[in-house]
Coordinates of C-alpha atoms in Angstrom, one line a residue:
M1 CA 0.0 0.0 0.0
V2 CA 1.0 3.6 -0.7
D3 CA 2.0 5.4 2.5
S4 CA -0.1 8.6 1.9
I5 CA -2.6 10.5 4.0
S6 CA -5.3 12.6 2.5
G7 CA -6.8 15.8 4.1
S8 CA -6.1 19.5 4.2
N9 CA -4.6 19.4 7.8
S10 CA -2.6 16.1 7.4
M11 CA 0.9 15.4 6.2
R12 CA 0.7 14.3 2.6
V13 CA 3.3 11.9 0.9
G14 CA 3.0 11.2 -2.8
G15 CA 4.8 9.5 -5.7
L16 CA 5.9 6.3 -3.7
A17 CA 4.3 4.1 -6.2
S18 CA 4.4 6.1 -9.4
G19 CA 7.6 8.0 -8.9
I20 CA 5.7 11.2 -9.8
D21 CA 6.5 14.4 -7.9
T22 CA 3.0 14.8 -6.6
D23 CA 3.9 18.0 -4.5
S24 CA 5.2 19.9 -7.5
L25 CA 2.2 18.8 -9.7
V26 CA -0.3 19.9 -7.0
E27 CA 1.5 23.2 -6.5
Q28 CA 1.4 24.0 -10.1
L29 CA -2.2 23.2 -10.4
M30 CA -3.0 25.4 -7.4
N31 CA -0.9 28.3 -8.7
A32 CA -3.1 28.2 -11.8
E33 CA -6.2 28.3 -9.6
R34 CA -4.7 31.2 -7.4
Q35 CA -4.4 33.6 -10.4
K36 CA -8.2 34.4 -9.8
L37 CA -7.5 35.1 -6.1
Y38 CA -4.6 37.4 -7.1
K39 CA -6.7 39.3 -9.4
M40 CA -9.3 39.9 -6.6
Q41 CA -6.6 40.9 -4.2
Q42 CA -5.2 43.5 -6.7
E43 CA -8.7 44.7 -7.2
Q44 CA -9.0 45.2 -3.4
T45 CA -5.7 47.0 -3.3
K46 CA -6.7 49.4 -6.2
L47 CA -9.9 50.2 -4.4
T48 CA -8.0 51.1 -1.3
W49 CA -5.6 53.3 -3.3
Q50 CA -8.6 54.9 -5.0
Q51 CA -10.2 55.6 -1.7
D52 CA -7.0 57.2 -0.2
S53 CA -6.7 59.4 -3.3
Y54 CA -10.3 60.8 -2.9
R55 CA -9.6 61.5 0.8
E56 CA -6.4 63.3 0.0
V57 CA -8.4 65.6 -2.3
N58 CA -11.1 66.1 0.3
T59 CA -8.3 67.0 2.8
S60 CA -7.1 69.8 0.4
L61 CA -10.7 70.9 -0.2
K62 CA -11.3 71.1 3.6
S63 CA -8.3 73.2 4.1
F64 CA -9.6 75.6 1.3
D65 CA -13.1 75.6 2.8
D66 CA -11.7 76.6 6.2
M67 CA -10.1 79.6 4.6
L68 CA -13.4 80.7 3.2
T69 CA -14.7 81.5 6.7
N70 CA -12.1 84.2 7.3
M71 CA -12.3 85.5 3.8
K72 CA -16.0 86.3 4.4
L73 CA -15.1 88.8 7.1
S74 CA -15.2 92.5 6.2
T75 CA -12.1 93.0 8.3
T76 CA -10.0 91.0 5.8
Y77 CA -10.5 93.7 3.2
N78 CA -10.7 96.8 5.4
Q79 CA -7.8 96.4 7.8
K80 CA -6.3 99.5 9.2
T81 CA -2.8 100.6 9.9
T82 CA -1.7 103.4 12.3
T83 CA 1.4 105.6 12.5
S84 CA 2.5 107.9 15.4
S85 CA 4.8 110.9 15.4
S86 CA 6.1 109.8 19.0
S87 CA 6.8 106.5 20.8
A88 CA 5.0 108.1 23.8
V89 CA 1.7 107.2 22.2
T90 CA 0.9 104.3 20.1
A91 CA -2.4 103.3 18.5
T92 CA -4.4 100.3 16.9
A93 CA -7.5 100.7 14.7
D94 CA -10.4 98.3 13.8
S95 CA -12.2 98.4 10.4
S96 CA -14.8 100.8 11.6
A97 CA -12.1 103.5 12.2
S98 CA -12.2 106.6 9.9
N99 CA -9.0 107.3 8.0
G100 CA -7.4 110.5 9.1
S101 CA -5.2 112.2 11.6
Y102 CA -5.7 112.5 15.4
S103 CA -4.1 114.6 18.0
I104 CA -3.2 113.2 21.5
E105 CA -1.6 115.1 24.3
V106 CA -0.8 113.1 27.5
T107 CA -0.3 115.3 30.6
Q108 CA -0.4 112.3 33.1
V109 CA -0.1 108.6 32.7
A110 CA -1.9 106.1 34.9
T111 CA -0.1 104.4 37.6
A112 CA -0.9 101.6 40.2
A113 CA -1.2 102.1 43.8
I114 CA 1.9 100.6 45.7
N115 CA 2.9 100.3 49.4
V116 CA 6.3 99.0 50.7
S117 CA 7.5 98.2 54.2
T118 CA 9.1 100.9 56.1
G119 CA 11.6 98.4 57.5
S120 CA 12.9 94.8 56.9
V121 CA 10.7 92.0 58.0
G122 CA 11.6 89.5 60.7
G123 CA 15.3 90.6 61.2
D124 CA 18.5 89.6 59.5
D125 CA 18.0 85.9 59.6
F126 CA 14.4 85.8 58.5
N127 CA 13.5 83.1 55.8
P128 CA 10.3 84.0 53.9
D129 CA 9.9 80.2 53.1
E130 CA 10.0 78.9 56.6
P131 CA 6.9 78.7 58.8
I132 CA 6.1 82.0 60.5
G133 CA 5.4 80.2 63.8
E134 CA 2.2 82.3 64.5
Q135 CA -1.4 82.3 63.5
F136 CA -2.4 85.3 61.6
T137 CA -5.7 86.6 60.3
V138 CA -4.8 88.5 57.2
S139 CA -7.5 91.2 55.9
F140 CA -7.6 94.2 53.8
T141 CA -9.9 96.1 51.5
T142 CA -9.3 97.2 47.9
Y143 CA -11.2 98.1 44.8
D144 CA -11.5 96.6 41.4
Q145 CA -11.3 98.6 38.1
E146 CA -15.1 99.6 38.3
G147 CA -14.4 100.9 41.9
T148 CA -16.2 98.0 43.5
E149 CA -15.0 97.2 47.0
I150 CA -13.3 93.8 47.5
K151 CA -12.6 92.3 50.9
Y152 CA -9.8 89.8 51.5
D153 CA -9.9 87.9 54.8
K154 CA -8.2 84.7 55.6
T155 CA -6.6 82.9 58.6
F156 CA -3.2 81.2 58.2
T157 CA -1.8 78.7 60.5
S158 CA 1.6 78.8 62.2
S159 CA 2.9 76.4 59.6
D160 CA 2.4 78.8 56.8
S161 CA 5.4 80.8 55.5
L162 CA 5.3 84.4 54.6
N163 CA 5.7 83.4 50.9
D164 CA 2.7 81.1 51.3
I165 CA 0.6 84.1 52.5
L166 CA 1.9 86.5 49.9
K167 CA 1.3 83.9 47.0
D168 CA -2.3 83.3 48.2
I169 CA -3.0 87.1 48.1
T170 CA -1.5 87.4 44.6
N171 CA -3.6 84.5 43.5
S172 CA -6.9 85.8 45.0
N173 CA -9.5 88.0 43.3
A174 CA -8.2 91.0 45.2
G175 CA -6.3 92.4 42.3
V176 CA -3.1 92.8 44.4
R177 CA 0.4 91.6 43.8
A178 CA 2.4 90.8 46.9
S179 CA 5.9 89.8 47.1
Y180 CA 9.0 89.7 49.4
D181 CA 12.2 91.5 48.2
T182 CA 15.1 89.3 49.5
Q183 CA 17.7 92.2 49.1
S184 CA 16.0 94.8 51.2
G185 CA 14.0 92.3 53.3
K186 CA 10.9 94.4 52.6
V187 CA 7.4 93.4 51.3
V188 CA 5.9 95.1 48.3
M189 CA 2.1 95.3 47.8
E190 CA 0.8 96.9 44.6
K191 CA -2.4 97.0 42.5
K192 CA -2.5 94.9 39.4
Y193 CA -4.6 97.6 37.8
T194 CA -3.7 101.3 37.1
G195 CA -5.8 104.2 38.0
D196 CA -7.3 106.0 41.1
L197 CA -9.8 103.3 42.0
N198 CA -10.9 103.9 45.5
E199 CA -13.5 106.3 47.0
D200 CA -11.9 109.4 48.1
I201 CA -13.8 112.0 50.4
Y202 CA -14.6 115.4 49.1
D203 CA -16.5 118.4 50.4
N204 CA -19.5 120.1 48.9
D205 CA -17.3 122.3 46.7
G206 CA -15.6 119.2 45.3
K207 CA -12.3 119.8 47.4
L208 CA -10.5 116.5 48.3
L209 CA -10.6 116.2 52.1
S210 CA -9.0 112.9 52.5
R211 CA -7.6 110.1 50.4
N212 CA -8.3 106.5 51.3
A213 CA -5.7 103.9 50.9
E214 CA -6.5 101.8 47.8
I215 CA -5.0 98.8 49.7
D216 CA -6.6 99.6 53.1
F217 CA -5.2 97.4 56.0
G218 CA -7.5 99.0 58.5
A219 CA -6.8 100.9 61.6
D220 CA -5.1 98.1 63.7
N221 CA -3.8 95.1 61.7
A222 CA -1.2 93.2 63.6
F223 CA 0.0 91.3 60.4
F224 CA 0.5 94.3 58.1
S225 CA 1.4 97.1 60.5
G226 CA 3.2 95.0 63.1
F227 CA 4.8 92.1 61.3
L228 CA 5.2 93.6 57.7
N229 CA 5.8 97.3 58.6
L230 CA 3.0 98.2 56.0
K231 CA 1.0 101.4 56.9
N232 CA -1.9 103.0 55.0
E233 CA -0.4 106.4 55.0
N234 CA 2.7 105.2 53.3
E235 CA 0.9 104.2 50.2
S236 CA 1.7 105.8 47.0
G237 CA -1.9 106.1 45.5
G238 CA -2.7 105.1 42.0
Q239 CA -3.5 108.0 39.6
N240 CA -5.5 108.2 36.4
A241 CA -4.2 109.1 32.9
K242 CA -5.1 112.5 31.7
I243 CA -5.2 113.2 28.0
T244 CA -6.6 115.9 25.6
Y245 CA -8.0 114.5 22.3
N246 CA -7.8 116.6 19.2
G247 CA -7.1 119.8 21.3
V248 CA -10.6 120.1 22.8
L249 CA -11.8 116.9 24.6
D250 CA -10.1 116.4 28.0
V251 CA -10.3 112.8 29.1
E252 CA -9.5 111.1 32.3
T253 CA -9.2 107.2 32.5
S254 CA -8.0 104.7 34.8
K255 CA -5.9 102.7 32.1
N256 CA -3.1 103.8 30.0
S257 CA -5.4 103.5 26.9
Y258 CA -8.5 105.1 25.4
S259 CA -10.7 104.0 22.6
L260 CA -12.8 106.4 20.5
G261 CA -14.3 105.9 17.0
G262 CA -12.6 102.5 16.4
V263 CA -9.2 103.8 17.4
T264 CA -7.5 102.6 20.6
F265 CA -4.8 105.0 21.8
N266 CA -2.1 103.6 24.2
F267 CA -0.1 105.9 26.4
V268 CA 3.6 105.0 27.3
E269 CA 4.7 108.3 28.9
E270 CA 3.8 111.9 29.3
T271 CA 4.2 114.0 26.0
K272 CA 5.8 117.3 25.3
G273 CA 2.8 118.7 23.5
P274 CA 0.4 116.9 21.0
V275 CA 1.3 113.7 19.3
R276 CA 0.0 113.1 15.8
V277 CA -1.5 109.6 15.0
S278 CA -2.6 108.8 11.6
V279 CA -5.0 106.0 10.5
D280 CA -5.0 104.6 7.0
N281 CA -6.2 101.4 5.1
D282 CA -3.6 98.5 5.6
V283 CA -3.6 97.7 1.9
D284 CA -0.7 95.4 2.2
A285 CA -2.3 93.2 4.9
A286 CA -5.6 92.9 2.8
Y287 CA -3.7 92.0 -0.4
D288 CA -1.7 89.4 1.5
K289 CA -4.8 87.8 2.6
I290 CA -6.4 87.6 -0.9
K291 CA -3.2 86.5 -2.5
E292 CA -2.9 83.7 0.1
F293 CA -6.6 82.7 -0.7
V294 CA -6.0 82.8 -4.6
D295 CA -2.7 80.8 -4.2
K296 CA -4.5 78.1 -2.2
Y297 CA -7.2 78.0 -4.9
N298 CA -4.5 77.6 -7.5
E299 CA -2.9 74.6 -5.5
I300 CA -6.4 72.9 -5.6
I301 CA -6.6 73.4 -9.3
E302 CA -3.1 72.0 -9.9
E303 CA -3.7 69.0 -7.6
V304 CA -7.1 68.0 -9.0
N305 CA -6.0 68.5 -12.7
G306 CA -2.9 66.5 -12.0
R307 CA -5.1 63.6 -10.7
L308 CA -7.6 63.9 -13.5
D309 CA -4.8 63.8 -16.2
E310 CA -2.4 61.3 -14.4
K311 CA -1.4 58.4 -16.7
V312 CA -2.7 54.9 -16.2
Y313 CA 0.0 52.2 -16.4
R314 CA -2.0 49.1 -17.1
D315 CA 1.0 46.9 -17.3
Y316 CA 1.7 47.6 -13.6
P317 CA -1.0 45.9 -11.5
P318 CA -0.6 45.9 -7.7
L319 CA 2.2 43.5 -6.6
T320 CA 1.4 40.3 -4.8
D321 CA 3.3 39.3 -1.7
D322 CA 5.2 36.6 -3.5
Q323 CA 6.3 39.1 -6.2
K324 CA 7.5 41.5 -3.6
K325 CA 9.7 38.8 -2.2
E326 CA 11.6 38.6 -5.3
M327 CA 12.2 42.5 -5.6
S328 CA 14.2 45.1 -3.9
E329 CA 12.7 48.0 -1.9
D330 CA 13.6 50.5 -4.6
E331 CA 12.1 48.2 -7.4
I332 CA 8.8 48.0 -5.3
K333 CA 8.7 51.6 -4.8
L334 CA 9.1 52.4 -8.5
W335 CA 6.6 49.7 -9.4
D336 CA 4.1 51.1 -6.9
E337 CA 4.4 54.6 -8.2
K338 CA 3.3 53.4 -11.7
A339 CA 0.6 51.1 -10.2
K340 CA -1.0 53.9 -8.1
S341 CA -0.9 56.4 -11.0
G342 CA -4.2 57.4 -12.6
M343 CA -6.5 56.3 -9.6
L344 CA -8.7 59.3 -10.4
K345 CA -8.1 59.7 -14.1
G346 CA -11.1 61.4 -15.7
D347 CA -13.3 61.2 -12.6
S348 CA -16.6 62.9 -13.2
V349 CA -17.0 64.2 -9.5
L350 CA -13.7 66.1 -9.7
Q351 CA -14.4 67.4 -13.1
N352 CA -17.7 68.7 -12.1
G353 CA -16.3 70.3 -9.0
L354 CA -13.7 72.1 -11.1
F355 CA -16.2 73.3 -13.4
S356 CA -18.4 74.7 -10.8
M357 CA -15.6 76.4 -9.0
R358 CA -14.5 78.2 -12.2
N359 CA -18.0 79.4 -12.7
A360 CA -18.1 80.8 -9.1
W361 CA -15.0 82.9 -9.7
Y362 CA -15.9 84.1 -13.2
S363 CA -19.7 84.9 -12.9
N364 CA -20.7 88.5 -12.4
V365 CA -21.9 89.5 -9.0
E366 CA -24.5 92.2 -8.9
T367 CA -23.2 94.1 -5.9
G368 CA -24.9 97.5 -6.9
G369 CA -21.6 99.0 -6.6
E370 CA -18.4 99.7 -8.6
Y371 CA -17.0 96.1 -8.9
T372 CA -19.1 93.2 -10.3
Q373 CA -16.3 90.9 -11.6
L374 CA -12.8 89.9 -10.6
A375 CA -11.1 91.4 -13.6
Q376 CA -12.0 94.9 -12.4
I377 CA -9.8 94.5 -9.3
G378 CA -6.9 92.8 -11.1
I379 CA -7.7 89.1 -10.8
T380 CA -7.9 87.3 -14.1
T381 CA -7.4 83.7 -15.6
S382 CA -3.9 82.8 -16.7
K383 CA -3.5 83.0 -20.4
D384 CA -1.3 80.0 -20.3
Y385 CA -3.5 77.1 -21.2
L386 CA -1.3 74.6 -19.4
E387 CA -2.2 76.4 -16.2
N388 CA -5.7 74.9 -16.5
G389 CA -7.5 78.0 -15.3
K390 CA -5.4 79.3 -12.6
L391 CA -5.9 82.7 -11.3
V392 CA -3.2 85.6 -11.6
I393 CA -3.2 88.8 -9.7
D394 CA -2.2 92.3 -10.9
E395 CA -0.8 93.4 -7.7
K396 CA -1.0 97.3 -8.5
Q397 CA -4.6 97.0 -9.6
L398 CA -5.8 95.0 -6.6
K399 CA -4.0 97.3 -4.1
D400 CA -5.5 100.4 -5.8
A401 CA -8.9 98.8 -5.4
L402 CA -8.3 97.9 -1.8
R403 CA -7.0 101.4 -1.1
E404 CA -9.8 103.3 -3.0
N405 CA -12.9 101.1 -2.4
P406 CA -12.3 98.2 0.2
D407 CA -16.0 97.9 0.8
G408 CA -16.6 97.3 -2.9
V409 CA -13.9 94.6 -3.0
Y410 CA -15.5 93.1 0.1
K411 CA -19.0 92.9 -1.5
L412 CA -17.6 91.4 -4.6
F413 CA -16.0 88.6 -2.5
S414 CA -18.6 88.3 0.2
N415 CA -22.3 89.0 -0.2
S416 CA -24.8 86.8 1.7
A417 CA -27.6 87.7 -0.9
E418 CA -29.0 84.9 -3.1
G419 CA -29.0 84.7 -6.9
E420 CA -26.9 86.9 -9.0
S421 CA -26.1 89.2 -6.0
Q422 CA -24.5 86.3 -4.1
G423 CA -20.7 86.8 -3.5
I424 CA -17.9 84.8 -5.0
L425 CA -17.1 83.2 -1.6
Q426 CA -20.5 82.1 -0.9
R427 CA -20.7 80.5 -4.4
L428 CA -17.4 78.7 -3.9
E429 CA -18.5 77.5 -0.4
K430 CA -21.6 75.9 -2.0
T431 CA -19.4 74.2 -4.7
V432 CA -16.7 73.0 -2.4
D433 CA -19.2 71.6 0.1
S434 CA -21.1 69.9 -2.6
T435 CA -18.0 68.4 -4.1
M436 CA -16.8 67.2 -0.7
D437 CA -20.2 65.5 0.0
N438 CA -20.0 63.7 -3.4
I439 CA -16.6 62.5 -2.6
Y440 CA -17.7 61.4 0.9
K441 CA -20.5 59.3 -1.0
K442 CA -17.9 57.6 -2.9
A443 CA -14.9 57.3 -0.7
G444 CA -16.4 58.1 2.9
K445 CA -14.3 59.4 5.7
S446 CA -12.5 57.9 8.7
T447 CA -15.6 57.8 10.8
Y448 CA -17.7 56.0 8.2
T449 CA -18.3 52.3 8.1
N450 CA -18.0 50.6 4.7
D451 CA -21.6 50.2 4.1
Q452 CA -22.0 54.0 4.1
F453 CA -20.1 54.7 0.9
T454 CA -19.7 53.3 -2.6
I455 CA -16.1 52.1 -2.5
G456 CA -16.6 50.7 1.0
K457 CA -19.5 48.5 -0.3
R458 CA -17.2 47.2 -3.1
L459 CA -14.4 46.5 -0.6
D460 CA -16.8 44.5 1.4
D461 CA -18.0 42.6 -1.7
V462 CA -14.4 41.8 -2.8
E463 CA -13.6 40.8 0.9
K464 CA -16.4 38.2 0.8
R465 CA -15.4 37.0 -2.7
I466 CA -11.8 36.5 -1.5
D467 CA -12.9 34.5 1.6
D468 CA -15.3 32.3 -0.4
F469 CA -12.4 31.8 -3.0
Q470 CA -10.0 30.8 -0.4
D471 CA -12.5 28.1 0.9
Y472 CA -12.7 27.0 -2.7
L473 CA -9.0 26.7 -3.1
T474 CA -8.8 24.6 0.2
Q475 CA -11.5 22.2 -1.2
T476 CA -9.7 22.1 -4.6
E477 CA -6.3 21.2 -3.1
D478 CA -8.0 18.5 -1.0
R479 CA -9.5 17.1 -4.2
Y480 CA -6.3 17.1 -6.1
W481 CA -4.6 15.2 -3.3
R482 CA -7.5 12.7 -3.0
Q483 CA -7.2 12.0 -6.8
F484 CA -3.5 11.5 -6.7
S485 CA -3.8 9.3 -3.6
A486 CA -6.3 7.1 -5.4
M487 CA -4.0 7.0 -8.5
E488 CA -1.0 5.9 -6.1
Q489 CA -3.2 3.2 -4.6
A490 CA -4.3 1.9 -8.0
I491 CA -0.7 1.7 -9.3
S492 CA 0.5 0.1 -6.0
Q493 CA -2.2 -2.6 -6.4
M494 CA -1.2 -3.1 -10.1
N495 CA 2.4 -3.4 -9.0
Q496 CA 1.5 -6.1 -6.5
Q497 CA -0.6 -8.1 -9.0
S498 CA 2.2 -7.9 -11.6
A499 CA 4.6 -9.2 -9.1
Y500 CA 2.4 -12.0 -8.0
L501 CA 1.8 -13.1 -11.7
T502 CA 5.5 -12.9 -12.5
S503 CA 6.4 -15.0 -9.5
S504 CA 3.6 -17.5 -10.3
F505 CA 4.6 -18.1 -13.9
G506 CA 8.2 -17.8 -13.5
G507 CA 8.0 -20.5 -10.6

């Protein structure tokens, strides 16, 4: 009998009777059968590559879509720049500020109230990080920027250090910084806010009778007066800033800044006479924003057209694992580059998206104003047909438009009306969102399950066919081995009979 065992999970030994290399024959037969499996695996790989390509395009579109939000703001086109004749006064202006020149004279800058110990705390060997050794109730009264009274009151144990107490005061809502100066051995307490913020006492004629301390320790406070040597009468009170605006308006403010008509003036020091501040359109900033946006659009045009026109190398299917074993890493890389090429060639979703975006840029916008199309502000289509519709900017023409009529440029780009009055950005947003949605339907996103998009459903189908075919291969291989085993048994029996007959007649 032939020593062979049939079955997919058993050791198989063939060719003992026939002398045939059964292993080699079965392997050749199975390789022929596996070609169908390889094709399905290659189809699976190509679908995955196509899915990745779609999602890469959507990533670029999402980045472009995010830029649309900022581009719809009026401040993008009507930014302001300020200049000052002196470093003593600086200014910033928002888009509502009127262009022009302003005069600011600062006769007094705002300062914060401050109090310093009259002598060193705790003696020569005092360590502010060691426990004080006494229980203190620390309390004082101060005022916030609106003049509202704030009370600080807390009891500390003998295990707390001076720095623990000062840190707690600083981190509280009292608006006071408290610190220990190691060089002088003194404690400094100062308001975090500038200005005369407490309630002073005046007579009926408006004459100041007494000035309350802005950090009021009270009449008898053992911690502040006895331990820290801090007394109310030693406080250097905060003062308000005093300015004259355009030579006629006297203003007093608790902060070293003042806002009027969209312009915020900041005071660094007292001035020697009026300081001239000018406000003008920041044309360069607006131009840079528009150029950045147009450049991003051109990147989209280049990327999408590149994928639509990418060559398909039909002689370079995805490699199987066995094929990769016979190739170097560089050979695999070069092969894959060609195999992945053309995944989105001629894709209708991308073609329709590009067409709609071009229409959004080029169609007239009925703004009711001076500008109704891009060419009027210096943005046109490249004359080089190889550029595939990229936009080019005439810098001088666009800057002139931004300087002379920023609101007109804004309305051309961003107008929330419907129909022919709808702005370019609103039209682009609809087109981009629609294109992205169509890509999601085909290639999904990371949060989708395969049954939610077209390629995912095809991947599931291929996966099922691969599983079924692998079962078929197992059954086919078992069948080949059973057939060869039966043949070996038949040959073995014939050999035995032949030997018997030979023995009988010969005898």
